[in-house]
Short mmCIF file of C-alpha atoms in Angstrom, two decimals:
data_model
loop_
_atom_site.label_atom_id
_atom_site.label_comp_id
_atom_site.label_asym_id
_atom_site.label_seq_id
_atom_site.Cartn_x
_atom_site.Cartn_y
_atom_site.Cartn_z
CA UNK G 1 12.46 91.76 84.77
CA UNK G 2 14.38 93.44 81.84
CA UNK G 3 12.33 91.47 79.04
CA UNK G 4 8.73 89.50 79.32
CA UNK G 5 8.40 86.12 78.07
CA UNK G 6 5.48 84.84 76.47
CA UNK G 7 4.44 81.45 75.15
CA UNK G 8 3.75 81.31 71.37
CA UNK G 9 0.81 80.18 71.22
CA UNK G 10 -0.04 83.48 73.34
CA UNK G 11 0.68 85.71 69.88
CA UNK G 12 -2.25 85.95 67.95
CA UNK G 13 -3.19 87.57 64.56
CA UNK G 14 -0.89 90.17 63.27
CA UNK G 15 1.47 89.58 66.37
CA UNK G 16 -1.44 90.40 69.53
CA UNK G 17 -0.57 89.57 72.73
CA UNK G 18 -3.07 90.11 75.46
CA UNK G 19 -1.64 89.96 78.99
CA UNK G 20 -3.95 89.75 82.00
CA UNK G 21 -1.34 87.63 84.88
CA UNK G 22 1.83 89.22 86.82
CA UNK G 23 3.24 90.31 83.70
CA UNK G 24 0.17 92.69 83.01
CA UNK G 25 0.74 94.00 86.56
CA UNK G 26 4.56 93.95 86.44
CA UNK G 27 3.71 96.41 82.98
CA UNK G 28 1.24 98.28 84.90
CA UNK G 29 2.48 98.72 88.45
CA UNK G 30 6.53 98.96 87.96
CA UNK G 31 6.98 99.96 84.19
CA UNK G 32 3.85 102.44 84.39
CA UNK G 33 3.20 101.37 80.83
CA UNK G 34 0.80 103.65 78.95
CA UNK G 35 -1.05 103.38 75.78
CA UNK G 36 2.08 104.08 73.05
CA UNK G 37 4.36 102.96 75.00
CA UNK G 38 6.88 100.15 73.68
CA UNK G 39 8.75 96.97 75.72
CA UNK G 40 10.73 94.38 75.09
CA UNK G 41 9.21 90.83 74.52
CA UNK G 42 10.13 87.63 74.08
CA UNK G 43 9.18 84.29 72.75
CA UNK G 44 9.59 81.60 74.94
CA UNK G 45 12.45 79.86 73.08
CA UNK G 46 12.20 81.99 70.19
CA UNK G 47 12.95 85.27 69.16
CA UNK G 48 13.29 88.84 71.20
CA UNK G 49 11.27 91.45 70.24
CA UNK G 50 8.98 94.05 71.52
CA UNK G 51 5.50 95.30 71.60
CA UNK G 52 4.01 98.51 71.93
CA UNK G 53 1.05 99.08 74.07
CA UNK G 54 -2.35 99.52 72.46
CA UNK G 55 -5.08 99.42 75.17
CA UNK G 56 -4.12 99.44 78.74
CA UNK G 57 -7.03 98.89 81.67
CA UNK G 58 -6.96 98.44 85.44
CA UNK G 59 -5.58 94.43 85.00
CA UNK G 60 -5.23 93.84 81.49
CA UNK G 61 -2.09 95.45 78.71
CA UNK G 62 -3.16 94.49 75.03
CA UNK G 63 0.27 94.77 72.89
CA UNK G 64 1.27 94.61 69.15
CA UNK G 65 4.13 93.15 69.03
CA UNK G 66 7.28 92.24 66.34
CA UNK G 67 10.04 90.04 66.59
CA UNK G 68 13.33 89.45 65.41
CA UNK G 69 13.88 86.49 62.26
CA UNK G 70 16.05 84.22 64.55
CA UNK G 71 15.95 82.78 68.08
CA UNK G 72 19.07 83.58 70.20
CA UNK G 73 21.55 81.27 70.14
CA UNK G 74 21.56 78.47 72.61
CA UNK G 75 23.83 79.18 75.65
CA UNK G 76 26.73 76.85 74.87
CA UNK G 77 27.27 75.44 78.54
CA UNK G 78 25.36 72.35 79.89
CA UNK G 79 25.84 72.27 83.74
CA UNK G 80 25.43 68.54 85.54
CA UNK G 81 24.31 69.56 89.12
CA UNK G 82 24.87 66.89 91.74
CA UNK G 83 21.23 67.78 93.70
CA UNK G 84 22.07 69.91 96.82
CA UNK G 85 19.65 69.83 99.04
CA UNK G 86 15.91 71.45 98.33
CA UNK G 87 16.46 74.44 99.92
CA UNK G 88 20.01 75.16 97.72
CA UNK G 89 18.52 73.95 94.54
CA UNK G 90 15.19 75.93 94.76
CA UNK G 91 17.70 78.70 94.84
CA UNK G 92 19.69 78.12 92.27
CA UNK G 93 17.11 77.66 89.21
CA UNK G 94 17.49 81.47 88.25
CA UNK G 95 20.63 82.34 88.60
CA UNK G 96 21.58 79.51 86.89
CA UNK G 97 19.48 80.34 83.66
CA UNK G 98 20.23 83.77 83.86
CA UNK G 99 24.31 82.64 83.43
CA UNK G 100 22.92 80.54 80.88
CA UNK G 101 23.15 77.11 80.50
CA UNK G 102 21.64 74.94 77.10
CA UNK G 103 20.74 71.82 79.74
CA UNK G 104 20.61 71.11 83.14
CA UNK G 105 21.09 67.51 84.46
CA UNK G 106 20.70 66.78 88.29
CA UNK G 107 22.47 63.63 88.98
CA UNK G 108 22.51 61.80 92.30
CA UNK G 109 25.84 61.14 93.58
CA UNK G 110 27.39 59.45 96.89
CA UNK G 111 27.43 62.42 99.17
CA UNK G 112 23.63 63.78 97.89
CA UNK G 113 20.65 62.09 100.20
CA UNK G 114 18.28 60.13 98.15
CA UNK G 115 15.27 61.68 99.77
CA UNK G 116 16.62 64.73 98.19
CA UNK G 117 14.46 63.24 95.12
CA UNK G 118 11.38 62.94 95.91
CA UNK G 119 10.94 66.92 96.92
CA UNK G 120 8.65 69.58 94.90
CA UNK G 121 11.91 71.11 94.17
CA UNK G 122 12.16 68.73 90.64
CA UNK G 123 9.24 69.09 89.35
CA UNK G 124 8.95 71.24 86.37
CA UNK G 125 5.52 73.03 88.26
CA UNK G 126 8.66 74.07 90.95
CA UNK G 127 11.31 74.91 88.39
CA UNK G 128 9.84 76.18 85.26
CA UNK G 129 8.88 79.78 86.45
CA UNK G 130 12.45 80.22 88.55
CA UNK G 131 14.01 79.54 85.05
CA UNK G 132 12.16 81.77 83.10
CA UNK G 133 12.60 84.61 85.88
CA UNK G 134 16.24 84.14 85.42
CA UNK G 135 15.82 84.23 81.40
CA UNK G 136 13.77 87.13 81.79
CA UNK G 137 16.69 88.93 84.08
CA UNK G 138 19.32 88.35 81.69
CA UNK G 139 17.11 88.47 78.37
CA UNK G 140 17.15 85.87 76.73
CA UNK G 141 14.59 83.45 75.85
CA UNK G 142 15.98 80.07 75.56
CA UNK G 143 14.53 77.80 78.16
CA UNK G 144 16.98 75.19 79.71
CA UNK G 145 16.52 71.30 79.29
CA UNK G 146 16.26 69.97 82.64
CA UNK G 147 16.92 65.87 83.26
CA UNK G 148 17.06 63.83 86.70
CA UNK G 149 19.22 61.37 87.01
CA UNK G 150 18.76 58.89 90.02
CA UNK G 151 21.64 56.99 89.14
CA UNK G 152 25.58 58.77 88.51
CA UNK G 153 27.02 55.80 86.58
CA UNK G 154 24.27 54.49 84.37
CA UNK G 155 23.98 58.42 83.56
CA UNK G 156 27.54 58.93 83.04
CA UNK G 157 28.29 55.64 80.52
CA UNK G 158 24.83 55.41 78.92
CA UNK G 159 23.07 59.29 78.66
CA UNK G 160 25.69 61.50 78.81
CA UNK G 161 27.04 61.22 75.28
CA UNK G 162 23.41 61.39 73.59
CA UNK G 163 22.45 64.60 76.01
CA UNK G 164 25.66 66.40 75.54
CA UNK G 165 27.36 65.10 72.31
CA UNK G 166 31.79 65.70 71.90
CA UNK G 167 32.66 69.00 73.29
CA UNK G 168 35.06 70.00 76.76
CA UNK G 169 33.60 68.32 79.93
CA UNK G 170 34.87 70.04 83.27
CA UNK G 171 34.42 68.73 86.65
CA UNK G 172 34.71 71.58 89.48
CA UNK G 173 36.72 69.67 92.57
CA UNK G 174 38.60 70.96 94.96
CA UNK G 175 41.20 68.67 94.72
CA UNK G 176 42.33 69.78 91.84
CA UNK G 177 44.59 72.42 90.76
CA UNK G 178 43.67 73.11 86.92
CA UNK G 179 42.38 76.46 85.87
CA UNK G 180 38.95 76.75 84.20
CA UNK G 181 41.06 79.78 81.88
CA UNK G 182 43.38 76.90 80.85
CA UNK G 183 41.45 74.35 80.61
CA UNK G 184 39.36 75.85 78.25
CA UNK G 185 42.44 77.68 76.55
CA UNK G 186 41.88 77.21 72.83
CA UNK G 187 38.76 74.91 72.61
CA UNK G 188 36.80 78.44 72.46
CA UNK G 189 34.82 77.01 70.08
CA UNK G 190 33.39 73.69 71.31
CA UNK G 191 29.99 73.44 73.73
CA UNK G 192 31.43 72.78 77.15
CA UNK G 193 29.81 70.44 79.92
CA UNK G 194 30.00 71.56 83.61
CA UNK G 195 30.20 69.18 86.39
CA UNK G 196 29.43 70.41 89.63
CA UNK G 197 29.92 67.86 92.60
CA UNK G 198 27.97 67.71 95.80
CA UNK G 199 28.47 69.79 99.25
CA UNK G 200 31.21 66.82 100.46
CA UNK G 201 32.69 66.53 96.88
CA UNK G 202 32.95 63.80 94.33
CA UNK G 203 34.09 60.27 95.91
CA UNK G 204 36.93 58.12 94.12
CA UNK G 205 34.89 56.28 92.25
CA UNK G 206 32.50 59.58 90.75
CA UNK G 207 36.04 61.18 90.33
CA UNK G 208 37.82 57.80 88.17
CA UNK G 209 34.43 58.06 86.62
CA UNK G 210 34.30 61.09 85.59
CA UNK G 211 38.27 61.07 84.35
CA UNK G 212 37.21 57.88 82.47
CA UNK G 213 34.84 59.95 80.21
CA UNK G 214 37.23 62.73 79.74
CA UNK G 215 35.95 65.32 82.25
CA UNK G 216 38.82 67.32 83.55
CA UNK G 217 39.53 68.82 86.74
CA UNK G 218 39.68 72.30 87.38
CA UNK G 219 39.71 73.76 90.70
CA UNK G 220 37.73 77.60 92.36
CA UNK G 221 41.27 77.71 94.49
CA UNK G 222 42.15 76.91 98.35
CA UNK G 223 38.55 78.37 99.69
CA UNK G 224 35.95 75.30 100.16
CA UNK G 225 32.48 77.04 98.87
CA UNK G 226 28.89 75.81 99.34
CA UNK G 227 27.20 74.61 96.54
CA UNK G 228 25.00 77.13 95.12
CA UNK G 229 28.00 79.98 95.28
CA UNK G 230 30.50 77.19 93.84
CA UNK G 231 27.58 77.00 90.70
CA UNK G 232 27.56 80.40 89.81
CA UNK G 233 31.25 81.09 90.48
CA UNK G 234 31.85 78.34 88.07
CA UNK G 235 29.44 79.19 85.10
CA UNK G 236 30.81 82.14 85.03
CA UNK G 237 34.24 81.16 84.72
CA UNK G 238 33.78 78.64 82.48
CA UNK G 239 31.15 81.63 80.58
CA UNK G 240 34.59 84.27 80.88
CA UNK G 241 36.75 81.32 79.11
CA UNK G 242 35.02 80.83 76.51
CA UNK G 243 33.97 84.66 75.81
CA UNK M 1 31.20 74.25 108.63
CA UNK M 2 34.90 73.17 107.40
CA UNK M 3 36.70 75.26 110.54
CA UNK M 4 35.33 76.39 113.62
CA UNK M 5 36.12 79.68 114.52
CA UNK M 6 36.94 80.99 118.06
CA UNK M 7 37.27 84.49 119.35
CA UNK M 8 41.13 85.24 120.82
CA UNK M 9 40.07 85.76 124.25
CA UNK M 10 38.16 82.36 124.31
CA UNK M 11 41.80 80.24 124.48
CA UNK M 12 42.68 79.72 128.28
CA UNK M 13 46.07 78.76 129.34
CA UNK M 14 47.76 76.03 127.85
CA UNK M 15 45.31 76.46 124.95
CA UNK M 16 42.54 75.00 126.36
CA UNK M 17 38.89 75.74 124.87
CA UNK M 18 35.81 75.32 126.44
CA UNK M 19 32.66 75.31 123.92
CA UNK M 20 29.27 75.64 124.92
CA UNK M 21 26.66 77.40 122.18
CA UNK M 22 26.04 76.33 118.85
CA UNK M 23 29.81 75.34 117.93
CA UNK M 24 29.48 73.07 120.81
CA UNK M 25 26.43 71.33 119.23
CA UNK M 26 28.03 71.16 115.77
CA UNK M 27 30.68 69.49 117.21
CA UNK M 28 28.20 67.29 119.32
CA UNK M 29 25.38 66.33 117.35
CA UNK M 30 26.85 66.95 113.17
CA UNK M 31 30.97 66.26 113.99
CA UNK M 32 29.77 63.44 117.00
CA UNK M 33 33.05 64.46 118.76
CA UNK M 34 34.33 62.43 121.33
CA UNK M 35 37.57 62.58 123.70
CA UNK M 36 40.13 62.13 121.96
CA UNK M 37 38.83 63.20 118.23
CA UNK M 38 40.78 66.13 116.63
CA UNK M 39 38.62 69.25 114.93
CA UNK M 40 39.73 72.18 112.58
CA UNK M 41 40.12 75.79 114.79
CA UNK M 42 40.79 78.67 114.04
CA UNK M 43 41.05 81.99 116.28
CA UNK M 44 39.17 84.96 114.55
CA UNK M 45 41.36 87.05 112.76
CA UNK M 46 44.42 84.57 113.89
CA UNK M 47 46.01 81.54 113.02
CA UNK M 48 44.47 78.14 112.23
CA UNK M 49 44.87 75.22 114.33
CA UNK M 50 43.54 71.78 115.69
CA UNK M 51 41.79 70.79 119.03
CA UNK M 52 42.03 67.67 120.77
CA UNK M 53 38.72 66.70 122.55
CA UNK M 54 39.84 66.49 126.47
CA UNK M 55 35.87 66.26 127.67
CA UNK M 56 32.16 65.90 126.34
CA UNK M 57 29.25 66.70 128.01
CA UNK M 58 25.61 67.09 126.89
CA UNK M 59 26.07 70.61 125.96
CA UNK M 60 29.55 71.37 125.94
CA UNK M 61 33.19 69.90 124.78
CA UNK M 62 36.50 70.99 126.40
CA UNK M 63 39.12 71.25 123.64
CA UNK M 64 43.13 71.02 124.20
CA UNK M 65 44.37 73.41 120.85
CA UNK M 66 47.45 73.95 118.57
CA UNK M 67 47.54 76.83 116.38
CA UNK M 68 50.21 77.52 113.53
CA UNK M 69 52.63 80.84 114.04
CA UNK M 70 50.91 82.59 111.79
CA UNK M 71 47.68 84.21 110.66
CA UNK M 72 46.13 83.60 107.30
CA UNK M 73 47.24 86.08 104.23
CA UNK M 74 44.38 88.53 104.51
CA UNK M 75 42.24 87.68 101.12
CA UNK M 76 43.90 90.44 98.22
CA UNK M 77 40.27 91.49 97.29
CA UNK M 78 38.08 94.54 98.67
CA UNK M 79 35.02 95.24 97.89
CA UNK M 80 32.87 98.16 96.81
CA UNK M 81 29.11 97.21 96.90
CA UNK M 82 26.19 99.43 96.18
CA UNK M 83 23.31 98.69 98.67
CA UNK M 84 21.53 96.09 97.29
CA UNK M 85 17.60 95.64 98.59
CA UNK M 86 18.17 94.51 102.44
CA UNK M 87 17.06 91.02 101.57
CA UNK M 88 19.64 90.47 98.78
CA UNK M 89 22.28 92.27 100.95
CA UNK M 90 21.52 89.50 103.97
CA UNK M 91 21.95 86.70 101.66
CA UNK M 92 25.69 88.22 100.40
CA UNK M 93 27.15 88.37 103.87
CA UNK M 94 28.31 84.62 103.87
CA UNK M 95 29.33 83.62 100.14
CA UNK M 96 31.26 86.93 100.40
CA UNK M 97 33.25 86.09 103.32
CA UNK M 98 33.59 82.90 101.65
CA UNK M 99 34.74 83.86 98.61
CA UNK M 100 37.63 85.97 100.30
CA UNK M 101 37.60 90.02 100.56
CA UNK M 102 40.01 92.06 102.87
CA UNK M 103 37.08 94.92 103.05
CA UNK M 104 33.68 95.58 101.99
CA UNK M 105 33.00 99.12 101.39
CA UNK M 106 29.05 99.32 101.01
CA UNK M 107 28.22 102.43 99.32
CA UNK M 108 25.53 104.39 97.85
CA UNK M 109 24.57 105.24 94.19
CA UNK M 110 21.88 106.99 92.41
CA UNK M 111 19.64 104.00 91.66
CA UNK M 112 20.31 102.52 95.50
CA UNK M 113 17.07 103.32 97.59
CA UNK M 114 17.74 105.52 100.44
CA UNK M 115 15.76 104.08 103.31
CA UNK M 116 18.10 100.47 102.10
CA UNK M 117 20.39 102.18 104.84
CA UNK M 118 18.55 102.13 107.53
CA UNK M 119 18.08 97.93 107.83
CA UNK M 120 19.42 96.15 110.63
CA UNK M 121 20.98 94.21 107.68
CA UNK M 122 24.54 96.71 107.98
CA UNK M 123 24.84 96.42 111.66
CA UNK M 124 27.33 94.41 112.68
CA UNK M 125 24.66 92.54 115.06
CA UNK M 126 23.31 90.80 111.85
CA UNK M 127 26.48 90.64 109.36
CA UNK M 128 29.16 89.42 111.96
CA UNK M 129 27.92 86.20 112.41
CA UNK M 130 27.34 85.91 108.79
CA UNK M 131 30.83 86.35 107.93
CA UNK M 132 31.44 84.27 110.42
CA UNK M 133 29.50 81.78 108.75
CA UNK M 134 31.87 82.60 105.61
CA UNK M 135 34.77 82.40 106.56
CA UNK M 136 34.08 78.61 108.59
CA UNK M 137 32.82 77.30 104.96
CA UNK M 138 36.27 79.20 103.46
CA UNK M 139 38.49 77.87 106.49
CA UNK M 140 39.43 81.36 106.71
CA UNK M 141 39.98 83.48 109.77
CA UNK M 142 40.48 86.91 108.24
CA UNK M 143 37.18 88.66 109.25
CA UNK M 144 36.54 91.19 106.41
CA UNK M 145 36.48 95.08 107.47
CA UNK M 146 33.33 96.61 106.99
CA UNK M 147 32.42 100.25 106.22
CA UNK M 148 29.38 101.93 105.60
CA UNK M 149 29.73 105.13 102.93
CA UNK M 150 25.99 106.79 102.78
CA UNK M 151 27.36 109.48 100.74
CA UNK M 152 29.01 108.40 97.41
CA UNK M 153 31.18 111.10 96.22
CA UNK M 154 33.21 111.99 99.53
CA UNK M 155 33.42 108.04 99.53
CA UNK M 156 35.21 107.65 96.24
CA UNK M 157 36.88 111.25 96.60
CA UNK M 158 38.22 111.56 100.32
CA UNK M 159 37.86 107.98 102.11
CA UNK M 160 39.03 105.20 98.95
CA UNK M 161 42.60 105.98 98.94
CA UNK M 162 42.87 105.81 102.94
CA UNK M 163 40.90 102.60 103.14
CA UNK M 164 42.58 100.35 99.78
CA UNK M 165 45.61 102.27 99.09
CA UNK M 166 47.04 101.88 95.41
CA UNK M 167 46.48 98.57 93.43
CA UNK M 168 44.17 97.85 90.48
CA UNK M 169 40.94 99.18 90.55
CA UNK M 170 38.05 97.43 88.47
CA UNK M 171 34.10 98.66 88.43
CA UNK M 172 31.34 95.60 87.13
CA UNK M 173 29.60 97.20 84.21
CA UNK M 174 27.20 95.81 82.06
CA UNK M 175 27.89 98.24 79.38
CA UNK M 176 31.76 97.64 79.12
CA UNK M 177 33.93 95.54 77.44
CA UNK M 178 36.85 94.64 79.05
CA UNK M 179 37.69 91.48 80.69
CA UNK M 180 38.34 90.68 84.22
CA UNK M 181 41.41 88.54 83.10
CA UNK M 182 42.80 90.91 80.57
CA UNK M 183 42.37 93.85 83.31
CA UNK M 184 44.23 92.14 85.89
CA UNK M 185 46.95 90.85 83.42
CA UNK M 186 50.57 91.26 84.38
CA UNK M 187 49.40 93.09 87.68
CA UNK M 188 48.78 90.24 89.29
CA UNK M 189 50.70 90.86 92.49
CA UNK M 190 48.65 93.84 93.21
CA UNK M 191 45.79 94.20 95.35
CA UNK M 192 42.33 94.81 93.60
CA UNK M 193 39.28 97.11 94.66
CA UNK M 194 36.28 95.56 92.88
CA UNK M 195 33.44 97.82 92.63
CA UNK M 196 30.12 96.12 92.23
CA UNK M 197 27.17 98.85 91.02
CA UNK M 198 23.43 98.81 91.52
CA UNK M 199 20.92 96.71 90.06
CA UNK M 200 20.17 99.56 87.56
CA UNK M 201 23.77 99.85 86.82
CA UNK M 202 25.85 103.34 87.65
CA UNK M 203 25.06 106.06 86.20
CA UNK M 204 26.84 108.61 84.13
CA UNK M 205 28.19 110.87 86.89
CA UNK M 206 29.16 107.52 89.12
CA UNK M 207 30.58 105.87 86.08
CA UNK M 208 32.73 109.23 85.58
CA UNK M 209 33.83 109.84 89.05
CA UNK M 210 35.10 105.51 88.87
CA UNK M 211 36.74 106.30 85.54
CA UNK M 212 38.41 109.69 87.18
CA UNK M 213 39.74 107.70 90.49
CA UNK M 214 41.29 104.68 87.87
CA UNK M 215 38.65 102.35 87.52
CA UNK M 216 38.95 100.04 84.81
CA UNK M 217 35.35 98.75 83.71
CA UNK M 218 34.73 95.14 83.40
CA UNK M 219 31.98 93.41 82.34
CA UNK M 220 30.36 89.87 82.44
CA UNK M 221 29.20 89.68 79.74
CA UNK M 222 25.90 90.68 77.39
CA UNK M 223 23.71 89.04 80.35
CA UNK M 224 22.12 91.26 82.92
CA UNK M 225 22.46 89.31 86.89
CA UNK M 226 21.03 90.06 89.31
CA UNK M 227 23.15 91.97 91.96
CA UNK M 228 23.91 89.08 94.12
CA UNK M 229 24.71 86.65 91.38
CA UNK M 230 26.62 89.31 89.40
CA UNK M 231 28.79 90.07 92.94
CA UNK M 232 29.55 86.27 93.81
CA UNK M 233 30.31 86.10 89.82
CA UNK M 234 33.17 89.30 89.53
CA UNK M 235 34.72 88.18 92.63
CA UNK M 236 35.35 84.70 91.40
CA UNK M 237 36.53 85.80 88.10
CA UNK M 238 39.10 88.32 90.06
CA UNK M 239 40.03 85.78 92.61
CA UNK M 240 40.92 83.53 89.26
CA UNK M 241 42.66 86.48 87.38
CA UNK M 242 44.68 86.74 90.66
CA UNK M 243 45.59 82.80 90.97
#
């Protein structure tokens, strides 16, 4: 944890925050905190700040904290996620906020299993606290939109354009040979969207799809990777392009 | 599994396999293999290939095999990882093999727990089979050398230049600047030593002793990962540097 998120409406008068849960004891048992002592804080999608210690007992850390004018700025990446199976996805809610992403949309695609839908993995009771442990590991504060999609087409003509708006779209495939670096080239400045296809890949028609609504192709190179390492490899690619 | 791999001394005359463990039911009860059907080989640390299914049983298929002349290019990365917690190191085996190293060097560092070292997780009785794993995903048969350094100095000082030779050398720093693209630039024929620190990051004397044996430092950006995501990360961005 290298900053600890709190909800807003956990700041009270003249910027108290009373902690009592994990993050008392993460103060208490790892950072040793002490009466004095000052640690960085921040709002659940708003600002960073910190807070320094003024009573400390056996579960509880009461801190006075201050914060910065502005909210970070959104990571500009959104990341579609054909849903990999529960065990893959539980896994990948943390790294992927900590590489930063503005919205996450799991889509459903021929090669996913439907069942895949109905698991715990989904729920925002599941996926909330693995993205703010990833927020909290790379600082920042801005919590990721997630959206399911059950259905790839109605998703890709009819949502897509009011989640995501103009801006690069990408589609990882390892049929192709572009280069995230080139493909990205000098459109620095626009919000890209991610597409990340399922363990078997894209079919034809998710991949005519996809071309149809201007996602291009860019390829990870010869070496067929599983899912979750294909995710991260990619964000941060497409993260290092646009840097 | 996109290849299944083979050990050398497994192919009988006329290059005739006979599988009988887990490959066997991959091939069985995933694949559905029967005589006649054609799988991906490879021989470990040797060429790729095809088998031709000459008989199925419950438990075991008998495969007639072709390989090509020639091994795989070994992968043009090597890696230099400090010890992550045994847990995180278990995990790395596979998407590292996966993502393509000729070596992993797994080293020491000030902010690496000692008693990390003394895990089953660096025998090669738990990380063979995960490379294994890898390199089946990768449909690679280059099984990565692996060395254990305990000691980090002598490491760096008296064993680096034996092990990698010349070529580019680049340390993951959170506190740098430099880019993974702009530090492999026009050397892109070279191979590359990527050094991935601790999850505190190196410190001053470490970050010195890289800096005094030619590391460049890159960085990933203003976001701190966690070790394993920050590893799979660098060595994507240097595979695509090197593409």
């Amino acid at each position: 944890v290298n900053l600890i998120l709190i909800e807003r409406a956990e700041v009270g008068d003249g910027g108290v925050v009373l902690l009592s849960d994990a993050r008392a004891d993460h103060l208490l048992n790892v950072l040793k905190i002490a009466v004095g002592d000052r640690v960085r804080l921040g709002v659940l999608d708003g600002p960073c700040g910190s807070g320094t210690a003024t009573a400390v007992t056996a579960g509880t850390v009461m801190l006075r904290c201050a914060f910065a004018p502005d909210a970070p700025v959104r990571p500009r990446v959104d990341l579609i996620l054909a849903l990999p199976r529960p065990k893959v996805m539980r896994r990948l809610w943390a790294p992927i906020a900590a590489l930063g992403v503005g919205r996450i949309m799991v889509t459903n695609a021929s090669r996913v299993e439907r069942n895949y839908f109905d698991t715990h993995v989904l729920t925002p009771a599941c996926y909330r606290p693995l993205l703010i442990e990833g927020l909290q590991q790379a600082r920042d504060t801005r919590l990721p939109d997630v959206s399911v999609h059950r259905q790839f087409k109605p998703f890709i003509e009819d949502d897509l354009d009011r989640l995501t708006g103009s801006g690069l779209r990408l589609a990882g495939d390892p049929a192709a040979t572009g280069r995230a670096a080139d493909a990205v080239g000098k459109r620095r400045d626009e919000r890209v969207v991610l597409a990340v296809g399922p363990e078997g890949g894209w079919n034809d028609f998710e991949r005519d799809l996809l071309s149809a609504h201007r996602f291009e192709r860019i390829s990870l190179g010869p070496r067929t990777l599983r899912t979750d390492t294909a995710t991260i490899a990619l964000l941060a690619l497409v993260h290092h392009a646009l840097a």
